[in-house]
Short mmCIF file of C-alpha atoms in Angstrom, two decimals:
data_model
loop_
_atom_site.label_atom_id
_atom_site.label_comp_id
_atom_site.label_asym_id
_atom_site.label_seq_id
_atom_site.Cartn_x
_atom_site.Cartn_y
_atom_site.Cartn_z
CA MET A 1 -66.32 -24.38 34.17
CA ASP A 2 -69.38 -25.91 35.77
CA SER A 3 -72.83 -25.38 34.65
CA ARG A 4 -74.27 -25.40 38.09
CA ALA A 5 -71.62 -22.73 39.28
CA ILE A 6 -72.64 -20.45 36.48
CA LEU A 7 -76.38 -20.98 36.89
CA ALA A 8 -75.71 -19.91 40.65
CA GLU A 9 -74.16 -16.71 39.49
CA LEU A 10 -76.85 -15.84 37.08
CA PRO A 11 -79.19 -13.82 39.44
CA ARG A 12 -76.45 -11.62 40.42
CA LEU A 13 -75.05 -11.22 36.94
CA ARG A 14 -78.58 -9.86 35.88
CA ARG A 15 -78.91 -7.72 38.69
CA TYR A 16 -75.56 -6.07 38.01
CA ALA A 17 -76.44 -5.86 34.10
CA ARG A 18 -79.71 -4.48 34.98
CA ALA A 19 -78.23 -1.73 37.12
CA LEU A 20 -75.50 -1.11 34.37
CA ALA A 21 -77.54 -1.34 31.05
CA GLY A 22 -80.83 0.29 32.39
CA SER A 23 -83.34 -1.94 30.79
CA ARG A 24 -84.30 -5.78 31.42
CA GLU A 25 -83.81 -6.41 27.68
CA ALA A 26 -80.67 -4.76 27.15
CA ALA A 27 -79.36 -6.48 30.28
CA ASP A 28 -80.43 -9.91 29.61
CA ASP A 29 -79.01 -9.49 26.09
CA LEU A 30 -75.64 -8.40 27.88
CA VAL A 31 -75.81 -11.45 30.17
CA GLN A 32 -76.56 -13.73 27.13
CA ASP A 33 -73.48 -12.21 25.21
CA THR A 34 -71.47 -12.63 28.37
CA LEU A 35 -72.16 -16.37 28.74
CA GLU A 36 -71.76 -16.76 25.05
CA ARG A 37 -68.42 -15.32 25.05
CA ALA A 38 -67.40 -17.11 28.40
CA TRP A 39 -67.96 -20.46 26.69
CA THR A 40 -65.55 -19.45 23.91
CA ARG A 41 -63.06 -18.58 26.50
CA MET A 42 -63.40 -21.52 28.52
CA ALA A 43 -59.80 -22.52 28.05
CA ARG A 44 -58.64 -19.18 29.95
CA TRP A 45 -60.52 -19.99 32.99
CA GLN A 46 -58.48 -20.90 35.87
CA PRO A 47 -60.33 -23.50 38.29
CA GLY A 48 -60.45 -22.38 41.65
CA SER A 49 -60.40 -18.57 40.71
CA ASP A 50 -63.40 -16.37 41.44
CA LEU A 51 -66.09 -17.09 38.73
CA ARG A 52 -68.03 -14.10 39.32
CA SER A 53 -65.11 -11.95 38.93
CA TRP A 54 -64.28 -13.70 35.45
CA LEU A 55 -67.73 -13.33 34.16
CA LEU A 56 -68.06 -9.67 35.37
CA ALA A 57 -64.67 -8.87 33.53
CA ILE A 58 -66.06 -10.40 30.46
CA MET A 59 -69.35 -8.36 30.67
CA HIS A 60 -67.26 -5.31 31.28
CA ASN A 61 -65.17 -5.78 27.91
CA LEU A 62 -68.27 -6.65 26.07
CA ARG A 63 -69.91 -3.38 27.25
CA ILE A 64 -66.70 -1.49 26.41
CA ASP A 65 -67.17 -2.94 22.73
CA GLN A 66 -70.82 -2.05 22.56
CA LEU A 67 -70.03 1.50 23.82
CA ARG A 68 -67.55 2.01 21.17
CA GLN A 69 -70.04 1.79 18.75
CA PRO A 70 -72.25 4.83 19.10
CA ALA A 71 -75.98 4.21 18.90
CA ILE A 72 -77.71 6.11 16.34
CA PRO A 73 -79.08 9.10 18.36
CA ALA A 74 -75.71 9.56 20.01
CA THR A 75 -76.51 10.23 23.60
CA SER A 76 -73.00 10.08 24.92
CA LEU A 77 -72.69 11.59 28.17
CA ASP A 78 -69.64 12.60 29.81
CA GLU A 79 -69.22 14.36 32.88
CA ASP A 80 -69.05 17.82 31.58
CA GLY A 81 -72.54 17.39 30.06
CA ILE A 82 -74.20 16.89 33.46
CA GLU A 83 -75.89 19.88 34.53
CA PHE A 84 -76.46 20.56 38.03
CA PRO A 85 -78.94 22.85 39.11
CA GLU A 86 -78.46 24.76 42.44
CA ARG A 87 -77.84 22.72 45.49
CA ALA A 88 -80.81 22.06 47.61
CA THR A 89 -81.19 20.84 51.20
CA GLN A 90 -80.17 17.36 51.71
CA THR A 91 -82.49 14.52 52.16
CA ASP A 92 -81.05 11.06 53.08
CA ARG A 93 -84.05 9.21 52.01
CA ILE A 94 -83.67 8.34 48.21
CA GLU A 95 -86.79 7.45 46.20
CA VAL A 96 -85.79 4.68 44.02
CA THR A 97 -87.46 5.72 40.77
CA GLU A 98 -85.43 8.99 41.00
CA LEU A 99 -82.16 6.95 41.81
CA GLU A 100 -82.62 4.82 38.63
CA ALA A 101 -82.86 7.86 36.43
CA ALA A 102 -79.89 9.52 38.27
CA LEU A 103 -77.76 6.32 37.73
CA ALA A 104 -78.54 6.60 33.99
CA ARG A 105 -77.01 10.00 33.93
CA LEU A 106 -73.76 8.92 35.32
CA PRO A 107 -70.84 8.17 32.80
CA GLU A 108 -70.63 4.25 32.46
CA GLU A 109 -67.21 3.95 34.18
CA GLN A 110 -68.44 5.79 37.27
CA ARG A 111 -71.58 3.78 37.30
CA ALA A 112 -69.87 0.41 36.99
CA VAL A 113 -67.50 1.09 40.08
CA LEU A 114 -70.32 2.39 41.94
CA LEU A 115 -72.34 -0.64 41.42
CA LEU A 116 -69.62 -3.23 41.84
CA VAL A 117 -69.20 -1.52 45.50
CA ALA A 118 -72.85 -1.20 46.18
CA LEU A 119 -74.35 -4.69 44.78
CA GLU A 120 -71.51 -6.88 44.67
CA ASP A 121 -69.65 -5.77 47.83
CA MET A 122 -66.39 -6.18 45.98
CA SER A 123 -63.13 -4.62 47.54
CA TYR A 124 -61.39 -2.04 45.72
CA ALA A 125 -58.58 -4.30 44.90
CA GLN A 126 -61.26 -6.74 43.34
CA ILE A 127 -62.66 -4.20 41.32
CA ALA A 128 -59.53 -2.83 40.08
CA ALA A 129 -58.60 -6.58 38.98
CA THR A 130 -61.97 -7.16 37.57
CA LEU A 131 -62.11 -3.84 35.32
CA SER A 132 -58.19 -3.93 34.62
CA ILE A 133 -57.83 -0.35 35.97
CA PRO A 134 -55.32 0.85 38.80
CA PRO A 135 -56.61 0.91 42.25
CA GLY A 136 -56.43 4.80 42.41
CA THR A 137 -58.69 4.74 39.39
CA VAL A 138 -61.27 2.82 41.02
CA MET A 139 -61.11 5.46 43.84
CA SER A 140 -61.44 8.25 41.63
CA ARG A 141 -64.38 6.88 39.74
CA LEU A 142 -66.00 5.87 42.76
CA ALA A 143 -65.65 9.19 44.35
CA ARG A 144 -66.66 11.15 41.37
CA GLY A 145 -69.65 8.84 40.66
CA ARG A 146 -70.98 9.15 44.29
CA GLU A 147 -70.61 12.85 44.25
CA ASN A 148 -72.31 13.07 40.82
CA LEU A 149 -75.09 11.01 42.16
CA ARG A 150 -75.50 12.90 45.28
CA ARG A 151 -75.88 16.08 43.37
CA ILE A 152 -78.28 14.95 40.86
CA LEU A 153 -80.50 13.65 43.54
CA ASP A 154 -80.30 16.75 45.68
CA ALA A 155 -81.15 18.83 42.57
CA ARG A 156 -84.20 16.83 41.93
CA SER A 157 -85.46 17.01 45.45
CA GLN A 158 -85.37 20.83 45.35
CA PRO A 159 -88.99 22.09 45.84
CA VAL A 160 -90.29 23.88 42.84
CA PRO A 161 -90.40 27.76 43.82
CA LEU A 162 -93.96 29.07 43.51
CA LYS A 163 -94.34 32.32 41.61
CA ILE A 164 -96.81 34.82 42.89
CA VAL A 165 -99.37 35.78 40.26
CA ARG A 166 -100.91 39.15 40.50
CA MET B 1 -55.81 16.49 65.77
CA ASN B 2 -59.33 15.58 65.08
CA SER B 3 -59.87 18.91 63.19
CA ARG B 4 -57.60 17.92 60.46
CA PRO B 5 -59.33 17.69 57.16
CA ILE B 6 -60.41 14.30 56.10
CA PRO B 7 -59.27 13.12 52.78
CA ASP B 8 -62.15 12.17 50.25
CA SER B 9 -60.64 8.88 49.68
CA ASP B 10 -60.70 8.06 53.52
CA LEU B 11 -64.57 9.01 53.41
CA HIS B 12 -65.09 6.18 50.78
CA ALA B 13 -62.89 3.80 52.25
CA TYR B 14 -64.29 4.25 55.57
CA LEU B 15 -67.87 3.61 54.13
CA ASP B 16 -66.71 0.74 52.32
CA GLY B 17 -64.90 -1.12 55.22
CA GLU B 18 -61.62 -0.70 53.26
CA LEU B 19 -59.62 0.71 56.34
CA SER B 20 -57.77 -0.98 59.14
CA ALA B 21 -59.54 -0.98 62.36
CA GLU B 22 -57.00 1.70 63.71
CA ARG B 23 -57.78 4.03 60.60
CA HIS B 24 -61.51 3.32 60.70
CA ALA B 25 -61.65 4.51 64.32
CA ASP B 26 -59.29 7.59 63.61
CA VAL B 27 -61.86 8.58 60.65
CA ALA B 28 -65.00 7.94 62.84
CA ALA B 29 -63.43 10.27 65.46
CA ARG B 30 -62.61 12.92 63.21
CA LEU B 31 -66.07 12.74 61.38
CA ALA B 32 -67.45 14.09 64.66
CA ASN B 33 -65.63 17.29 63.99
CA HIS B 34 -66.45 17.52 60.29
CA PRO B 35 -70.21 17.66 60.04
CA GLU B 36 -70.21 18.52 56.14
CA ALA B 37 -68.02 15.25 55.66
CA ALA B 38 -70.31 13.25 57.87
CA ARG B 39 -73.16 14.27 55.91
CA ARG B 40 -71.64 13.23 52.77
CA VAL B 41 -70.61 10.02 54.30
CA GLU B 42 -74.40 9.43 55.26
CA ALA B 43 -75.39 10.36 51.82
CA TYR B 44 -73.17 7.82 50.28
CA ARG B 45 -74.36 5.28 52.61
CA ALA B 46 -78.19 6.09 51.84
CA GLN B 47 -77.14 5.51 48.05
CA LYS B 48 -75.56 2.17 48.81
CA GLN B 49 -78.58 1.08 50.42
CA ALA B 50 -81.07 2.60 48.19
CA LEU B 51 -79.20 0.81 45.10
CA ARG B 52 -79.73 -2.37 46.99
CA ARG B 53 -83.50 -1.83 47.50
CA LEU B 54 -83.74 -0.68 43.82
CA PHE B 55 -82.01 -3.80 42.28
CA ASP B 56 -82.13 -6.63 44.78
CA PRO B 57 -85.62 -7.58 43.43
CA VAL B 58 -84.10 -8.77 40.23
CA LEU B 59 -82.40 -11.66 42.10
CA ASP B 60 -85.80 -13.07 42.90
CA GLU B 61 -86.96 -12.82 39.30
CA PRO B 62 -87.36 -16.14 37.51
CA LEU B 63 -84.48 -16.71 35.05
CA PRO B 64 -85.15 -16.58 31.33
CA ASP B 65 -85.10 -19.88 29.57
CA GLY B 66 -82.60 -18.40 27.09
CA LEU B 67 -80.14 -17.66 29.77
CA LYS B 68 -80.54 -20.88 31.92
CA ALA B 69 -79.90 -22.81 28.48
CA LEU B 70 -76.56 -21.04 28.30
CA ALA B 71 -75.38 -22.00 31.46
CA ALA B 72 -74.38 -25.34 29.86
CA PRO B 73 -71.78 -25.69 27.37
CA PRO B 74 -73.08 -24.72 23.80
CA ARG B 75 -73.69 -27.68 21.53
CA SER B 76 -73.79 -25.70 18.37
CA ALA B 77 -74.41 -22.27 17.26
CA PRO B 78 -74.98 -19.68 19.84
CA ALA B 79 -78.68 -18.58 18.93
CA ARG B 80 -80.39 -15.71 20.30
CA TRP B 81 -83.64 -16.47 22.02
CA LEU B 82 -86.46 -15.83 19.79
CA PRO B 83 -90.18 -17.07 19.64
CA ALA B 84 -90.05 -20.73 19.93
CA TRP B 85 -91.61 -21.26 16.46
CA SER B 86 -89.10 -19.15 14.85
CA LEU B 87 -86.10 -20.79 16.71
CA GLN B 88 -87.32 -24.17 15.40
CA ARG B 89 -87.80 -22.98 11.76
CA ILE B 90 -84.19 -21.35 11.85
CA ALA B 91 -82.69 -24.22 13.68
CA ALA B 92 -83.91 -26.75 11.00
CA SER B 93 -82.52 -24.34 8.36
CA LEU B 94 -79.36 -24.02 10.21
CA ALA B 95 -78.93 -27.87 10.74
CA ILE B 96 -78.95 -28.27 6.86
CA ALA B 97 -76.44 -25.58 6.51
CA LEU B 98 -74.01 -26.97 9.27
CA VAL B 99 -73.63 -30.32 7.56
CA GLY B 100 -71.37 -28.54 4.97
CA ALA B 101 -69.78 -25.97 7.38
CA ALA B 102 -69.16 -27.96 10.67
CA ALA B 103 -65.44 -27.02 10.65
CA GLY B 104 -66.17 -23.57 10.07
CA TRP B 105 -68.35 -23.55 12.91
CA LEU B 106 -65.82 -25.09 15.09
CA ALA B 107 -63.40 -22.32 14.21
CA HIS B 108 -66.09 -19.69 14.78
CA ASP B 109 -67.07 -21.09 18.18
CA GLN B 110 -63.21 -20.99 19.42
CA TYR B 111 -62.56 -17.66 17.93
CA ARG B 112 -63.95 -14.11 18.45
CA PRO B 113 -61.73 -11.07 17.89
CA PRO B 114 -61.34 -9.39 21.30
CA SER B 115 -62.44 -5.98 20.17
CA LEU B 116 -64.15 -4.48 17.34
CA ALA B 117 -62.08 -1.22 17.50
CA GLY B 118 -60.37 -0.12 14.47
CA GLN B 119 -62.63 -2.45 12.35
CA PRO B 120 -65.16 -1.17 9.87
CA PRO B 121 -68.68 -0.56 11.58
CA PRO B 122 -70.64 -4.13 11.80
CA LEU B 123 -73.28 -4.99 9.64
CA PRO B 124 -76.21 -4.21 12.00
CA HIS B 125 -74.87 -0.75 12.71
CA GLN B 126 -74.39 0.10 9.04
CA ALA B 127 -77.95 -1.36 8.41
CA ALA B 128 -79.45 0.75 10.97
CA VAL B 129 -77.67 3.92 9.72
CA ALA B 130 -79.07 3.34 6.36
CA HIS B 131 -82.39 2.70 7.63
CA VAL B 132 -82.64 5.83 9.82
CA VAL B 133 -81.13 7.93 6.73
CA TYR B 134 -83.67 6.67 4.15
CA SER B 135 -86.73 5.44 5.61
CA PRO B 136 -88.11 8.71 6.89
CA ASP B 137 -87.65 10.18 3.44
CA VAL B 138 -91.09 11.04 2.15
CA LYS B 139 -90.21 12.02 -1.55
CA ARG B 140 -87.32 9.82 -2.41
CA PRO B 141 -87.13 6.89 0.02
CA VAL B 142 -85.82 4.64 -3.02
CA GLU B 143 -84.05 5.12 -6.05
CA ILE B 144 -85.80 2.55 -8.04
CA GLY B 145 -89.57 1.97 -7.11
CA ALA B 146 -91.41 -1.49 -6.89
CA GLU B 147 -93.17 -0.83 -10.36
CA HIS B 148 -89.81 -1.13 -11.96
CA GLU B 149 -88.83 -4.32 -9.97
CA GLU B 150 -87.20 -6.10 -12.67
CA LEU B 151 -84.97 -2.90 -13.59
CA LEU B 152 -84.07 -2.90 -9.92
CA VAL B 153 -83.00 -6.42 -9.58
CA THR B 154 -81.04 -6.18 -13.02
CA TRP B 155 -79.42 -3.11 -11.78
CA LEU B 156 -78.53 -4.26 -8.25
CA SER B 157 -77.59 -7.62 -9.36
CA LYS B 158 -75.07 -6.31 -11.86
CA ARG B 159 -73.58 -3.83 -9.59
CA LEU B 160 -73.19 -6.43 -6.49
CA GLY B 161 -71.90 -8.92 -9.09
CA THR B 162 -74.52 -11.41 -7.91
CA THR B 163 -78.36 -11.99 -8.26
CA VAL B 164 -80.14 -10.08 -5.41
CA ARG B 165 -83.72 -10.28 -5.43
CA PRO B 166 -86.08 -8.55 -2.79
CA PRO B 167 -88.15 -11.17 -1.11
CA ARG B 168 -91.76 -11.17 -0.92
CA LEU B 169 -93.22 -10.27 2.36
CA GLY B 170 -96.99 -9.87 1.39
CA ALA B 171 -97.54 -12.86 3.77
CA VAL B 172 -96.29 -10.95 6.82
CA GLY B 173 -98.21 -7.91 5.65
CA TYR B 174 -95.62 -5.68 4.01
CA GLU B 175 -95.31 -4.62 0.32
CA LEU B 176 -92.07 -3.50 -1.34
CA ILE B 177 -91.54 0.10 -2.04
CA GLY B 178 -88.32 -0.17 -3.97
CA GLY B 179 -84.67 -0.16 -3.41
CA ARG B 180 -81.50 1.65 -3.73
CA LEU B 181 -77.61 0.92 -3.96
CA LEU B 182 -75.41 2.13 -0.92
CA PRO B 183 -71.81 2.10 -0.30
CA GLY B 184 -70.64 -0.39 1.89
CA ASN B 185 -67.22 -0.99 3.71
CA SER B 186 -65.51 -1.92 0.46
CA GLY B 187 -68.15 -1.88 -2.30
CA PRO B 188 -71.88 -1.56 -3.12
CA VAL B 189 -74.60 -2.84 -0.90
CA ALA B 190 -78.17 -2.96 -1.56
CA GLN B 191 -81.16 -1.79 0.36
CA PHE B 192 -84.67 -2.78 -0.04
CA MET B 193 -87.45 -0.80 1.57
CA TYR B 194 -90.85 -2.16 2.56
CA HIS B 195 -93.96 -0.82 4.22
CA ASP B 196 -97.13 -1.98 5.77
CA ALA B 197 -100.71 -0.78 5.60
CA SER B 198 -100.11 1.71 8.16
CA GLY B 199 -97.05 3.17 6.41
CA GLN B 200 -94.63 1.66 9.02
CA ARG B 201 -91.41 1.09 7.04
CA LEU B 202 -88.60 -1.57 7.34
CA THR B 203 -85.50 -1.97 5.24
CA LEU B 204 -83.39 -4.86 4.16
CA TYR B 205 -79.81 -4.57 3.67
CA VAL B 206 -78.04 -6.99 1.78
CA SER B 207 -74.12 -6.98 1.81
CA THR B 208 -72.07 -9.21 -0.35
CA GLU B 209 -68.69 -8.12 1.48
CA ASN B 210 -68.59 -10.64 4.14
CA THR B 211 -65.12 -12.37 4.00
CA ALA B 212 -64.51 -13.15 7.81
CA ASN B 213 -67.04 -15.67 7.50
CA ARG B 214 -67.38 -15.90 11.23
CA ASP B 215 -71.12 -15.61 12.02
CA THR B 216 -74.08 -17.13 10.68
CA ALA B 217 -76.23 -17.21 13.70
CA PHE B 218 -79.58 -15.26 13.39
CA ARG B 219 -78.95 -12.24 15.82
CA PHE B 220 -80.65 -9.15 17.27
CA ALA B 221 -79.15 -5.84 17.87
CA ARG B 222 -80.62 -2.57 18.90
CA GLU B 223 -79.18 0.70 17.61
CA GLY B 224 -80.78 3.49 19.28
CA PRO B 225 -84.47 3.47 18.24
CA VAL B 226 -83.88 0.97 15.44
CA ASN B 227 -84.27 -2.76 16.03
CA VAL B 228 -82.14 -4.96 13.72
CA PHE B 229 -82.28 -8.71 13.03
CA TYR B 230 -79.15 -9.78 11.09
CA TRP B 231 -77.42 -12.98 10.06
CA ILE B 232 -74.32 -13.75 7.77
CA ASP B 233 -74.75 -16.55 5.10
CA GLY B 234 -71.54 -17.27 3.11
CA LYS B 235 -70.27 -13.80 1.63
CA PHE B 236 -73.83 -12.55 2.31
CA GLY B 237 -74.75 -10.47 5.09
CA TYR B 238 -78.71 -9.65 5.51
CA ALA B 239 -79.90 -7.17 8.23
CA ILE B 240 -83.87 -6.35 8.67
CA SER B 241 -84.06 -2.87 10.46
CA GLY B 242 -87.32 -1.29 11.60
CA GLY B 243 -88.69 0.75 14.49
CA MET B 244 -91.22 -2.02 15.21
CA PRO B 245 -90.92 -4.31 18.38
CA LYS B 246 -88.39 -7.15 18.54
CA ASP B 247 -90.94 -9.93 18.14
CA GLU B 248 -92.78 -8.53 14.99
CA LEU B 249 -89.37 -7.82 13.59
CA ALA B 250 -88.41 -11.62 14.36
CA ARG B 251 -91.65 -12.74 12.61
CA ILE B 252 -90.47 -10.74 9.45
CA ALA B 253 -86.81 -11.53 9.64
CA THR B 254 -87.66 -15.20 9.64
CA ALA B 255 -89.91 -14.76 6.49
CA VAL B 256 -87.08 -13.20 4.79
CA TYR B 257 -84.54 -15.87 6.20
CA ASP B 258 -86.82 -18.54 4.75
CA GLN B 259 -87.03 -17.21 1.34
CA PHE B 260 -83.39 -16.66 0.86
CA GLN B 261 -82.89 -20.02 2.01
CA LYS B 262 -84.94 -21.29 -0.79
CA ASN B 263 -82.88 -19.35 -3.43
#
């Protein structure tokens, strides 16, 4: 592995990790762990293959390990746990602060696919290879992730109904 | 023909440029007759663009030095980044330890288990759980208080089968409250509790169960609201847990580390 090639990937790894993990600190810890693990697995790196995909795959596996160990106040969030208030009118313009909060509410597996498509411009086939999941699963996670995100954002943009006080 | 419903998967593949030119054109034509589907495609497109707006600024941030350094092959232990002064002190201590353990280190660097699933919970997690269970306890935070420190040391040392003495943390503003015995993965472990003038508590978790001997680097973990610094030294595993910020905890952890190195 070439240090310069890794250095060149770092900004993108950090961007993806930030979006996936939420905070700057958690993201940089994740990138750091990814690099440490990558160096221990140098022997498995195939020259000429896609370095970014390889690093993202390592990051993904680390993340799975992390998520298997429940944090103290267990805030696991599965799809059933997301509550959707009533549908509101549609707005195409998305406020970034709302988006960040909405993204954090998605199950991690959906968030990962969504981000690999949106931030990394990866094809569905590349994502399937990186995450070691079947192509059909990429599609279903993407579809559910986008739809969940849309509904969370729509619910947020609903105007608060005014009460008439007599 | 254009009124046939459009499968969900086609909407996404259309948006993401995954379709052949022919199918792309076909979906585009059918969207004209499916306003609801067209609105969804536009909503998804807006999501994509907003995600880029939100996270692209990260690309322009300066890289943390700790990450830049890791772009090069590691020369020795993978150290977490800490304030420079503590890193230097730790590096100095580690250098001494490394002389006798070079072979072990090489093995460590080459090998890491692929997954933690099915293994006992790792040290920082156990320590953090013990911290959140006992540190909020007002009446009985410890089994034996600091006023009976000798008794505490004798008892814990006997149970753990090795001398275990709580470090003095007065220099970093923390005073011993006392300690207790806890069950670890396979036997007893010790927990010491400290507090500062404001009543903020931290716990030091000492286990003697380490047999894998695969990690002696100073490491940081966050377990929910609890920050944990930990390291493994021979059969001993140490973990300092507290709710204080990372850098303050690093300062305390360094003081603890120094004292155990002297023993």
